[in-house]
Amino acid sequence: MKTKMFKPTVLALSLFAAGASFAGEIEVLHWWTSGGEAKAASALKLTLQQKGDRWKDFAVAGGGGDSAMTVLKSRVVSGNAPSAAQIKGPSIQEWAQEGVLANMDDVAKAEKWDESLPKVVSDIMKYKGHYVAVPVNVHRVNWLWANPEVFKKAGVKVPTTWDEFFTAAEALKKAGVTPVAHGGQNWQDFTTFEAVALGVGGTDFYKKALVQRDAATLSSPTMEKVLTTFKKVKDYTDKNAPGRDWNLATAMVINGQAGMQIMGDWAKGEFLAAGKTPGKDFVCVPAPGTDKAYTFNVDSFAMFKLKDKANIEAQKHLAAAIMAPQFQEVFNLNKGSIPVRLNMPMDKFDDCAKTSSKDFVATSKSGALLPSIAHGMAVPSAAEGAMKDAVSQFWNDDKMTAKDAMAKIASAAKAQ
Ligand code: GAL
């Protein structure tokens, strides 16, 4: 039975290609609605349609996916789960514990996922040793995106340290542009916060304070310095930042209204979708002080248990398609990320992606490959949510001291 699923006959294949009526439906929940993201999502849709399956888009707008997760919960609770949903990191385990995810071991075995994935990634995709999710890509989160022309006008260089960052920000301000393009939403605040934590505190601090959530490290003088530096960044954002979507912040850098943005490399998808060339119209550099480290964010789709046979078959097509080399290339060229599959040729990718790929390998050896908290890769979702809220409260409330914030974050980090 299982063998049949993966070795379809010529007749079955041609029926699928002709869009035969028994083709299954695949409903996929994601939040890829910005320019670059939508291009990448449509590559997935096309791949599945070419296999003869019906794609039912289930896009819930909202960067970082908070709204998508809320909608997903209510769908699953009402017994109407989609075929697949964009679920990442420790949340995969949380969903699997609920008993709602499907076992994908047969596809994984046939397609050799164990051999094709870095172990740090395949471990995240498995629950009790069984595949329940499929990875799409690797995003690097600790990037700074800059408009070189704006920097040239301000007479400063793109920063590589936090001291240089504030010198540059001052010069950009004097030149009449918004130094830092920011969107005040809690996942964006935390994306900046974790970049500062890594740049100011270093790799060991990041691991101890934010991943292991060690109470002493969260209350240390280094944490205070991190928070003070983080808050200083706010002085260089504009008054319309609260609530702004991340892609609109990227647009400010694209059109020269702002100098730089701290954001993961899905931002590159926006520059590319706007027809901009890396190294010429925009530059990517590791966030200040973080060039020897790498915060990763692996997008993945968790597969839900389904009842309909044709839909189960289609779900397996989806799982196999996501990991196929050709799809990994097309998707990631649009998304700004790099293939998650090992040993993929990188010749079609730009220098930002090549740097990301090289640094991913180097940091996996040096111990500086770190999960992003902001993007759901490191801590249980309850702790992540509480920590994000505490960090954003500090960002928004100009009366709150760094010491108060430390106490709030340390208590939030205990949430399970
Ligand atoms: C991240 C996600 C990325 C990108 C970003 C902004 O959490 O992993 O793929 O979509 O949100 O929406």
Tab-separated table of C-alpha atoms in Angstrom, residues 58-412:
chain	number	residue	atom	x	y	z
A	58	PHE	CA	-5.258	29.862	3.630
A	59	ALA	CA	-3.246	33.053	4.042
A	60	VAL	CA	-3.656	35.050	7.240
A	61	ALA	CA	-1.850	38.374	6.945
A	62	GLY	CA	0.418	39.560	9.735
A	63	GLY	CA	4.218	39.339	9.788
A	64	GLY	CA	5.670	36.913	12.306
A	65	GLY	CA	2.458	34.864	12.221
A	66	ASP	CA	0.686	35.775	15.481
A	67	SER	CA	-2.706	36.228	13.781
A	68	ALA	CA	-2.191	33.062	11.728
A	69	MET	CA	-1.622	31.057	14.914
A	70	THR	CA	-4.791	32.396	16.512
A	71	VAL	CA	-6.849	31.417	13.473
A	72	LEU	CA	-5.180	28.003	13.317
A	73	LYS	CA	-6.072	27.229	16.924
A	74	SER	CA	-9.746	27.885	16.384
A	75	ARG	CA	-9.787	25.784	13.195
A	76	VAL	CA	-8.129	22.804	14.877
A	77	VAL	CA	-10.314	23.068	17.971
A	78	SER	CA	-13.409	22.933	15.765
A	79	GLY	CA	-12.100	19.742	14.129
A	80	ASN	CA	-11.358	21.369	10.797
A	81	ALA	CA	-7.564	21.409	10.527
A	82	PRO	CA	-5.893	22.406	7.243
A	83	SER	CA	-3.557	19.917	5.511
A	84	ALA	CA	-0.512	21.893	6.577
A	85	ALA	CA	0.310	24.985	8.571
A	86	GLN	CA	3.374	27.162	8.928
A	87	ILE	CA	4.469	26.091	12.409
A	88	LYS	CA	8.025	26.391	13.646
A	89	GLY	CA	10.461	25.363	16.357
A	90	PRO	CA	9.226	24.155	19.777
A	91	SER	CA	5.608	24.837	18.732
A	92	ILE	CA	5.845	21.755	16.513
A	93	GLN	CA	6.314	19.684	19.666
A	94	GLU	CA	3.417	21.476	21.354
A	95	TRP	CA	1.058	20.687	18.471
A	96	ALA	CA	2.295	17.098	18.222
A	97	GLN	CA	1.574	16.585	21.918
A	98	GLU	CA	-2.052	17.426	21.163
A	99	GLY	CA	-2.120	14.351	18.891
A	100	VAL	CA	-3.225	16.297	15.814
A	101	LEU	CA	-0.133	15.968	13.596
A	102	ALA	CA	0.402	13.275	10.951
A	103	ASN	CA	3.392	10.964	10.735
A	104	MET	CA	5.451	11.685	7.605
A	105	ASP	CA	8.104	8.998	8.099
A	106	ASP	CA	7.202	7.144	4.890
A	107	VAL	CA	7.825	10.252	2.751
A	108	ALA	CA	10.931	11.112	4.764
A	109	LYS	CA	12.375	7.663	4.227
A	110	ALA	CA	11.597	7.554	0.512
A	111	GLU	CA	13.000	11.047	-0.004
A	112	LYS	CA	16.006	10.555	2.313
A	113	TRP	CA	15.326	13.536	4.573
A	114	ASP	CA	17.661	12.336	7.326
A	115	GLU	CA	20.596	12.392	4.909
A	116	SER	CA	19.564	15.693	3.299
A	117	LEU	CA	19.034	17.872	6.374
A	118	PRO	CA	21.332	19.359	9.011
A	119	LYS	CA	20.651	17.482	12.278
A	120	VAL	CA	19.808	20.725	14.092
A	121	VAL	CA	16.903	21.070	11.648
A	122	SER	CA	15.687	17.449	11.386
A	123	ASP	CA	15.518	17.252	15.192
A	124	ILE	CA	13.061	20.163	15.221
A	125	MET	CA	10.872	18.454	12.584
A	126	LYS	CA	10.497	15.252	14.599
A	127	TYR	CA	8.278	14.386	17.524
A	128	LYS	CA	9.481	11.379	19.509
A	129	GLY	CA	11.716	10.482	16.565
A	130	HIS	CA	9.017	10.718	13.876
A	131	TYR	CA	8.714	13.395	11.216
A	132	VAL	CA	5.587	15.524	11.669
A	133	ALA	CA	6.809	18.654	9.837
A	134	VAL	CA	8.834	19.553	6.751
A	135	PRO	CA	11.333	22.434	6.557
A	136	VAL	CA	11.306	24.904	3.678
A	137	ASN	CA	14.283	27.146	4.248
A	138	VAL	CA	16.780	28.754	6.574
A	139	HIS	CA	16.347	32.453	7.269
A	140	ARG	CA	19.145	34.363	8.955
A	141	VAL	CA	17.643	36.859	11.363
A	142	ASN	CA	20.672	38.909	12.472
A	143	TRP	CA	20.982	41.155	9.441
A	144	LEU	CA	21.119	44.887	8.903
A	145	TRP	CA	19.786	46.197	5.582
A	146	ALA	CA	21.034	49.548	4.367
A	147	ASN	CA	20.532	51.967	1.513
A	148	PRO	CA	24.117	52.819	0.398
A	149	GLU	CA	23.123	56.008	-1.389
A	150	VAL	CA	21.540	57.417	1.746
A	151	PHE	CA	24.635	56.513	3.747
A	152	LYS	CA	26.827	58.187	1.120
A	153	LYS	CA	24.795	61.387	1.343
A	154	ALA	CA	25.123	61.358	5.141
A	155	GLY	CA	28.868	60.763	4.791
A	156	VAL	CA	29.008	57.654	6.999
A	157	LYS	CA	29.766	54.002	6.497
A	158	VAL	CA	27.411	51.100	7.119
A	159	PRO	CA	28.016	50.094	10.764
A	160	THR	CA	29.562	46.864	11.961
A	161	THR	CA	29.627	47.680	15.706
A	162	TRP	CA	27.041	49.280	17.990
A	163	ASP	CA	29.269	52.366	18.443
A	164	GLU	CA	29.384	52.784	14.674
A	165	PHE	CA	25.638	52.175	14.538
A	166	PHE	CA	24.892	55.182	16.750
A	167	THR	CA	27.453	57.370	14.964
A	168	ALA	CA	25.810	56.494	11.662
A	169	ALA	CA	22.318	57.017	13.089
A	170	GLU	CA	23.263	60.538	14.266
A	171	ALA	CA	24.655	61.420	10.838
A	172	LEU	CA	21.582	60.062	9.055
A	173	LYS	CA	19.344	62.087	11.366
A	174	LYS	CA	21.317	65.258	10.564
A	175	ALA	CA	20.973	64.454	6.862
A	176	GLY	CA	17.180	64.564	7.305
A	177	VAL	CA	16.294	60.881	6.905
A	178	THR	CA	14.842	58.421	9.390
A	179	PRO	CA	17.931	56.537	10.569
A	180	VAL	CA	16.201	53.281	11.529
A	181	ALA	CA	13.116	51.938	9.751
A	182	HIS	CA	11.106	50.128	12.380
A	183	GLY	CA	7.663	48.670	12.817
A	184	GLY	CA	6.443	48.738	16.407
A	185	GLN	CA	4.962	45.259	16.707
A	186	ASN	CA	6.192	42.980	19.422
A	187	TRP	CA	7.909	40.449	17.151
A	188	GLN	CA	9.731	43.294	15.365
A	189	ASP	CA	10.753	44.877	18.675
A	190	PHE	CA	12.132	41.497	19.734
A	191	THR	CA	13.948	40.998	16.418
A	192	THR	CA	15.867	44.190	17.226
A	193	PHE	CA	16.239	43.230	20.882
A	194	GLU	CA	17.795	39.834	20.180
A	195	ALA	CA	20.193	41.381	17.654
A	196	VAL	CA	21.328	43.851	20.317
A	197	ALA	CA	21.578	41.058	22.922
A	198	LEU	CA	23.829	39.061	20.608
A	199	GLY	CA	25.922	42.030	19.495
A	200	VAL	CA	26.407	43.568	22.930
A	201	GLY	CA	26.343	40.432	25.095
A	202	GLY	CA	27.926	37.855	22.769
A	203	THR	CA	27.072	34.255	21.980
A	204	ASP	CA	27.325	32.811	25.507
A	205	PHE	CA	25.211	35.571	26.979
A	206	TYR	CA	22.565	35.076	24.278
A	207	LYS	CA	22.395	31.345	24.982
A	208	LYS	CA	22.324	31.659	28.754
A	209	ALA	CA	20.002	34.620	29.045
A	210	LEU	CA	17.538	34.091	26.235
A	211	VAL	CA	17.635	30.421	25.261
A	212	GLN	CA	18.263	28.796	28.653
A	213	ARG	CA	16.510	31.705	30.407
A	214	ASP	CA	18.956	31.611	33.292
A	215	ALA	CA	17.641	33.937	36.005
A	216	ALA	CA	21.062	35.249	37.095
A	217	THR	CA	22.119	36.094	33.526
A	218	LEU	CA	18.790	37.813	32.909
A	219	SER	CA	19.503	40.047	35.915
A	220	SER	CA	23.189	40.663	35.136
A	221	PRO	CA	24.915	43.991	34.352
A	222	THR	CA	25.296	42.737	30.753
A	223	MET	CA	21.504	42.439	30.488
A	224	GLU	CA	21.191	46.003	31.730
A	225	LYS	CA	23.661	47.184	29.094
A	226	VAL	CA	21.766	45.270	26.405
A	227	LEU	CA	18.484	46.889	27.427
A	228	THR	CA	19.974	50.386	27.550
A	229	THR	CA	21.486	49.956	24.085
A	230	PHE	CA	18.216	48.525	22.733
A	231	LYS	CA	16.229	51.474	24.041
A	232	LYS	CA	18.684	53.924	22.506
A	233	VAL	CA	17.807	52.514	19.060
A	234	LYS	CA	14.271	53.842	19.534
A	235	ASP	CA	15.592	57.445	19.476
A	236	TYR	CA	16.402	56.905	15.816
A	237	THR	CA	13.023	55.576	14.690
A	238	ASP	CA	10.191	57.807	13.436
A	239	LYS	CA	6.969	58.718	15.215
A	240	ASN	CA	4.877	56.595	12.842
A	241	ALA	CA	6.693	53.396	13.766
A	242	PRO	CA	4.060	52.013	16.200
A	243	GLY	CA	2.064	49.251	14.527
A	244	ARG	CA	3.824	49.543	11.163
A	245	ASP	CA	4.191	46.312	9.151
A	246	TRP	CA	7.752	45.127	8.606
A	247	ASN	CA	7.525	45.287	4.811
A	248	LEU	CA	6.473	48.946	4.976
A	249	ALA	CA	9.571	49.573	7.086
A	250	THR	CA	11.644	47.817	4.418
A	251	ALA	CA	9.986	50.033	1.797
A	252	MET	CA	11.316	53.091	3.658
A	253	VAL	CA	14.863	51.808	3.133
A	254	ILE	CA	14.110	50.890	-0.475
A	255	ASN	CA	12.868	54.388	-1.329
A	256	GLY	CA	15.525	56.251	0.651
A	257	GLN	CA	13.207	57.591	3.322
A	258	ALA	CA	15.213	55.641	5.907
A	259	GLY	CA	18.817	54.524	6.140
A	260	MET	CA	18.676	51.032	7.615
A	261	GLN	CA	16.542	48.246	9.069
A	262	ILE	CA	17.356	45.377	11.411
A	263	MET	CA	15.417	42.441	10.031
A	264	GLY	CA	15.726	38.831	8.896
A	265	ASP	CA	16.425	38.105	5.251
A	266	TRP	CA	12.776	37.922	4.233
A	267	ALA	CA	13.453	41.680	3.882
A	268	LYS	CA	15.688	40.799	0.935
A	269	GLY	CA	12.615	39.318	-0.751
A	270	GLU	CA	11.084	42.815	-0.650
A	271	PHE	CA	14.156	44.507	-2.140
A	272	LEU	CA	14.252	41.900	-4.916
A	273	ALA	CA	10.513	42.113	-5.591
A	274	ALA	CA	11.014	45.894	-5.979
A	275	GLY	CA	13.634	45.184	-8.665
A	276	LYS	CA	16.602	46.216	-6.519
A	277	THR	CA	20.074	44.723	-6.856
A	278	PRO	CA	22.032	43.529	-3.823
A	279	GLY	CA	25.418	45.206	-3.386
A	280	LYS	CA	24.267	48.138	-5.539
A	281	ASP	CA	20.841	49.416	-4.478
A	282	PHE	CA	20.976	47.837	-1.036
A	283	VAL	CA	23.521	46.115	1.157
A	284	CYS	CA	23.263	43.372	3.742
A	285	VAL	CA	25.668	43.153	6.659
A	286	PRO	CA	25.376	41.123	9.862
A	287	ALA	CA	23.692	43.178	12.607
A	288	PRO	CA	26.337	45.155	14.565
A	289	GLY	CA	28.768	42.970	16.496
A	290	THR	CA	27.206	39.704	15.288
A	291	ASP	CA	29.269	38.737	12.250
A	292	LYS	CA	30.647	35.612	13.943
A	293	ALA	CA	27.198	34.380	14.950
A	294	TYR	CA	24.012	33.352	13.206
A	295	THR	CA	20.462	33.484	14.534
A	296	PHE	CA	18.405	31.054	12.512
A	297	ASN	CA	14.733	30.837	11.684
A	298	VAL	CA	13.644	27.730	9.821
A	299	ASP	CA	10.224	27.969	8.194
A	300	SER	CA	8.430	24.654	8.219
A	301	PHE	CA	5.046	23.146	7.610
A	302	ALA	CA	3.511	20.840	10.166
A	303	MET	CA	1.194	18.249	8.641
A	304	PHE	CA	-2.198	17.655	10.224
A	305	LYS	CA	-4.025	14.322	10.474
A	306	LEU	CA	-6.617	14.104	7.697
A	307	LYS	CA	-9.398	11.660	6.902
A	308	ASP	CA	-9.934	11.907	3.127
A	309	LYS	CA	-7.689	9.474	1.214
A	310	ALA	CA	-7.057	11.736	-1.779
A	311	ASN	CA	-6.228	14.613	0.534
A	312	ILE	CA	-3.801	12.443	2.481
A	313	GLU	CA	-2.104	11.538	-0.798
A	314	ALA	CA	-1.954	15.220	-1.771
A	315	GLN	CA	-0.464	16.055	1.627
A	316	LYS	CA	2.328	13.584	0.923
A	317	HIS	CA	2.923	15.254	-2.452
A	318	LEU	CA	3.267	18.530	-0.600
A	319	ALA	CA	5.757	17.075	1.864
A	320	ALA	CA	7.875	15.555	-0.901
A	321	ALA	CA	7.675	18.682	-3.073
A	322	ILE	CA	8.864	21.021	-0.327
A	323	MET	CA	12.105	19.118	0.100
A	324	ALA	CA	12.776	18.590	-3.639
A	325	PRO	CA	15.976	20.390	-4.790
A	326	GLN	CA	14.295	22.291	-7.616
A	327	PHE	CA	11.609	23.714	-5.366
A	328	GLN	CA	14.133	24.582	-2.670
A	329	GLU	CA	15.992	26.679	-5.229
A	330	VAL	CA	13.029	28.538	-6.744
A	331	PHE	CA	11.333	29.171	-3.424
A	332	ASN	CA	14.406	30.478	-1.642
A	333	LEU	CA	15.508	32.690	-4.529
A	334	ASN	CA	12.242	34.569	-3.971
A	335	LYS	CA	12.000	34.324	-0.206
A	336	GLY	CA	15.415	35.769	0.662
A	337	SER	CA	16.376	32.643	2.607
A	338	ILE	CA	18.693	29.765	1.697
A	339	PRO	CA	17.790	26.141	0.975
A	340	VAL	CA	17.534	24.009	4.083
A	341	ARG	CA	18.656	20.996	2.075
A	342	LEU	CA	22.373	20.250	2.366
A	343	ASN	CA	24.780	20.400	-0.578
A	344	MET	CA	22.590	22.527	-2.806
A	345	PRO	CA	24.354	24.520	-5.542
A	346	MET	CA	24.372	28.224	-4.629
A	347	ASP	CA	25.447	29.630	-8.006
A	348	LYS	CA	22.072	31.232	-8.766
A	349	PHE	CA	21.992	32.946	-5.354
A	350	ASP	CA	23.273	36.455	-4.572
A	351	ASP	CA	26.085	37.401	-2.203
A	352	CYS	CA	23.781	37.870	0.821
A	353	ALA	CA	22.581	34.277	0.438
A	354	LYS	CA	26.101	33.012	-0.192
A	355	THR	CA	27.313	34.723	3.002
A	356	SER	CA	24.366	33.264	4.881
A	357	SER	CA	25.121	29.776	3.589
A	358	LYS	CA	28.837	30.013	4.442
A	359	ASP	CA	28.128	31.446	7.912
A	360	PHE	CA	25.472	28.804	8.636
A	361	VAL	CA	28.082	26.075	8.140
A	362	ALA	CA	30.838	27.963	9.992
A	363	THR	CA	28.690	28.787	13.023
A	364	SER	CA	27.299	25.256	13.219
A	365	LYS	CA	30.912	24.193	13.813
A	366	SER	CA	31.889	27.064	16.142
A	367	GLY	CA	28.826	26.812	18.392
A	368	ALA	CA	27.535	30.244	17.369
A	369	LEU	CA	24.528	28.924	15.422
A	370	LEU	CA	21.679	30.137	17.606
A	371	PRO	CA	17.904	29.817	17.464
A	372	SER	CA	15.932	33.046	17.092
A	373	ILE	CA	13.579	33.679	19.991
A	374	ALA	CA	11.634	36.345	18.089
A	375	HIS	CA	10.810	33.795	15.380
A	376	GLY	CA	9.703	30.917	17.531
A	377	MET	CA	12.800	28.769	17.328
A	378	ALA	CA	14.053	28.711	20.894
A	379	VAL	CA	11.617	28.705	23.772
A	380	PRO	CA	8.104	27.383	24.525
A	381	SER	CA	5.429	29.594	22.998
A	382	ALA	CA	4.098	30.781	26.383
A	383	ALA	CA	7.538	32.046	27.465
A	384	GLU	CA	8.159	33.547	24.046
A	385	GLY	CA	4.911	35.486	24.127
A	386	ALA	CA	5.471	36.744	27.671
A	387	MET	CA	9.073	37.785	26.955
A	388	LYS	CA	8.027	39.611	23.798
A	389	ASP	CA	5.354	41.502	25.703
A	390	ALA	CA	7.832	42.523	28.416
A	391	VAL	CA	10.427	43.712	25.894
A	392	SER	CA	7.832	45.707	23.961
A	393	GLN	CA	6.497	47.257	27.145
A	394	PHE	CA	10.002	48.544	27.862
A	395	TRP	CA	10.385	49.799	24.283
A	396	ASN	CA	7.073	51.665	24.445
A	397	ASP	CA	7.116	53.008	27.990
A	398	ASP	CA	9.697	55.751	28.310
A	399	LYS	CA	9.255	55.834	32.073
A	400	MET	CA	10.265	52.213	32.601
A	401	THR	CA	13.889	51.759	33.693
A	402	ALA	CA	16.195	49.029	32.395
A	403	LYS	CA	16.199	47.530	35.905
A	404	ASP	CA	12.375	47.311	35.946
A	405	ALA	CA	12.464	45.732	32.515
A	406	MET	CA	15.006	43.164	33.680
A	407	ALA	CA	12.708	42.040	36.463
A	408	LYS	CA	9.741	41.816	34.071
A	409	ILE	CA	11.646	39.837	31.447
A	410	ALA	CA	13.091	37.452	34.052
A	411	SER	CA	9.622	36.709	35.383
A	412	ALA	CA	8.175	36.352	31.850
